[in-house]
Amino acid sequence: MARQASTLHQRGQKLYQKCDFKAAIEAFSEALNQKNGDTIGVLDNRAATYSKLEQLDQARRDAKQMIKLGKNNDERGYLRCAKVLLLEGKADKALEIYAYGLKMLPADHPRRSFLQQLHDKLYDKMFVNRRDPFTALPLEVAFEILKCFSFKQVVAILRVSKTWERFFTSMPNLWMNMDLSGARGKVPWTALRAYIRRSKARITHATIKNLATASISKSLEILSRCPQLEYLELGVTYDYREFYKKFQGCKRLKTLIVSADMLVTQEYFGKFINAFPHLERIALLNVKHSPRHVHDGKWPSSLPNLKSITLAGKTQQPPGQDHEYPIYIPSLSEDLEPHTYPNLEELRLNWNPPNLDPYFFTQLSRGGALPPLRRLSLTGVSIGESFYADLPTTIEYLYLEGGMYSNFGTDDTGKTLPNLHTLMLVDLKWLTSHTLNAFLVQAQAPVQTLHVTDCVHLTGQEFLHVMKNAAPDVKLTELSIFHMFNVDDTVARYLHTHLPDLKILNLSFTNITGCSIRMFADARASDSREGARLERLRVQGCEEVSSDAVAYGRERGLEIITR
């Protein structure tokens, strides 16, 4: 049997020399089926043959089998495996195989020195001519580079080497912005403590998410002792009263964002405002009514630092109590000077109760005016007749979604909105051609982004009528008429012809056909500058659009989204 195995082995070697690699593989494989042969030698030759055929996965499998058979006394498996890995472009893995072989072979092994030479040669090639960038570069330059990494990446880089760990730990400024939102798993409080220690408790920004439940209380206790904390975003479930007790001493806090995981009452909304005098932005995404109102005399008379308020409420009014809503904001509009919110730029109110319980934006009906807002977002909020008239002329972004039917009134005094560049109107039962005309024509607003979505009382033809009245003052670059009735190729052709600046268009759930896609695609490929040259077109739910038309558009560089 040994003689037969040897004969087959020799036959395979001769076939290899003749470059008949497939026949050589068959001979080596047959030799392995015989007993008492040089198994490691045959595997070595077969691995070399597989490498010639570029079947490197098979070659690597034979090499690993060689290592298994001769782990402590035969260097050939380590040599062959490393060679295959180098062919695969995995020099780092090859170096690990050499190091593993040196560890497993005895010191007096006759071929150990050869293995050591190959290891050292590869190591020199990989590392000797390289320098650690964080030690070669000036400290200021290295720090600027590190600031480009996310917090998650910085934590990962710590594990590269002990040298890098010491270097990173020696830079407290690198740890002043702690963001746990990218953590793969639940973060223990000990990790958070380590991050804070690296900042020498000088952390200024903290995004607290993905904490292990048992670690939440301890983590917040440690974080509350950081005197320079300015930005805090919480995405954990915790008692709002305990949170207030821990953090009321953080007087430097400028931004507080509390996710819907933590319920906060009206009363504590007021307490947060009072506790943090330098607050510029507050966002509470799950506010509920409480018997003690936020406007019980303890609300500050002036909040000059506050620039952004976001409140979201979904809990209904408890039975038997006065009609009050958790997203109520005291003194939002008033005649008195100075205004309570002289520098408020952004206001977002989101009302989403489990059952129908309408919230009316009535604070403008008291004869006052809103602060100099730049961004206003109302979701599920009904507005009154004076809404348009009372909008501040500083408004740049307006988002209105849902809310019960309102008698929307327009300003007969010729009021304009000269700064309004983004207008988003979603699921508004009161939106008609008359009210849209007020925003686009009467307001003389330089709108660039317009979304009119799911507004059932506005048809495609009525929309075109408004657009014709607004032309040429309106220079849209982004338009969405998602789910608008009677929008077809005729409407699309008008948009293409009369909105030459248009770059993004959403015609989802309309009656357009592939003709519209071809029209927009051909415009991109044409040298003519007439008509819109779209970059992105969304046609989700357009049943008359064929896959061929979509492929045609994409071939001409038009990004088409179908789902």
XYZ file of C-alpha atoms in Angstrom, residues 21 88 96-97 113 137 171 230 240 245 267 272 328 367 390 445 536:
17
model
C -2.707 20.348 -13.076
C -4.943 35.852 -1.288
C -0.047 35.197 12.253
C 0.460 31.689 10.802
C 15.097 28.854 11.830
C 2.523 63.828 13.459
C -6.167 63.326 25.269
C -23.950 71.432 27.912
C -38.529 61.929 35.178
C -33.204 65.409 41.139
C -45.194 70.386 35.818
C -36.710 72.021 33.544
C -49.352 74.003 26.099
C -54.366 89.395 20.213
C -50.373 85.893 12.639
C -42.761 83.580 -0.730
C -34.214 62.153 -8.479
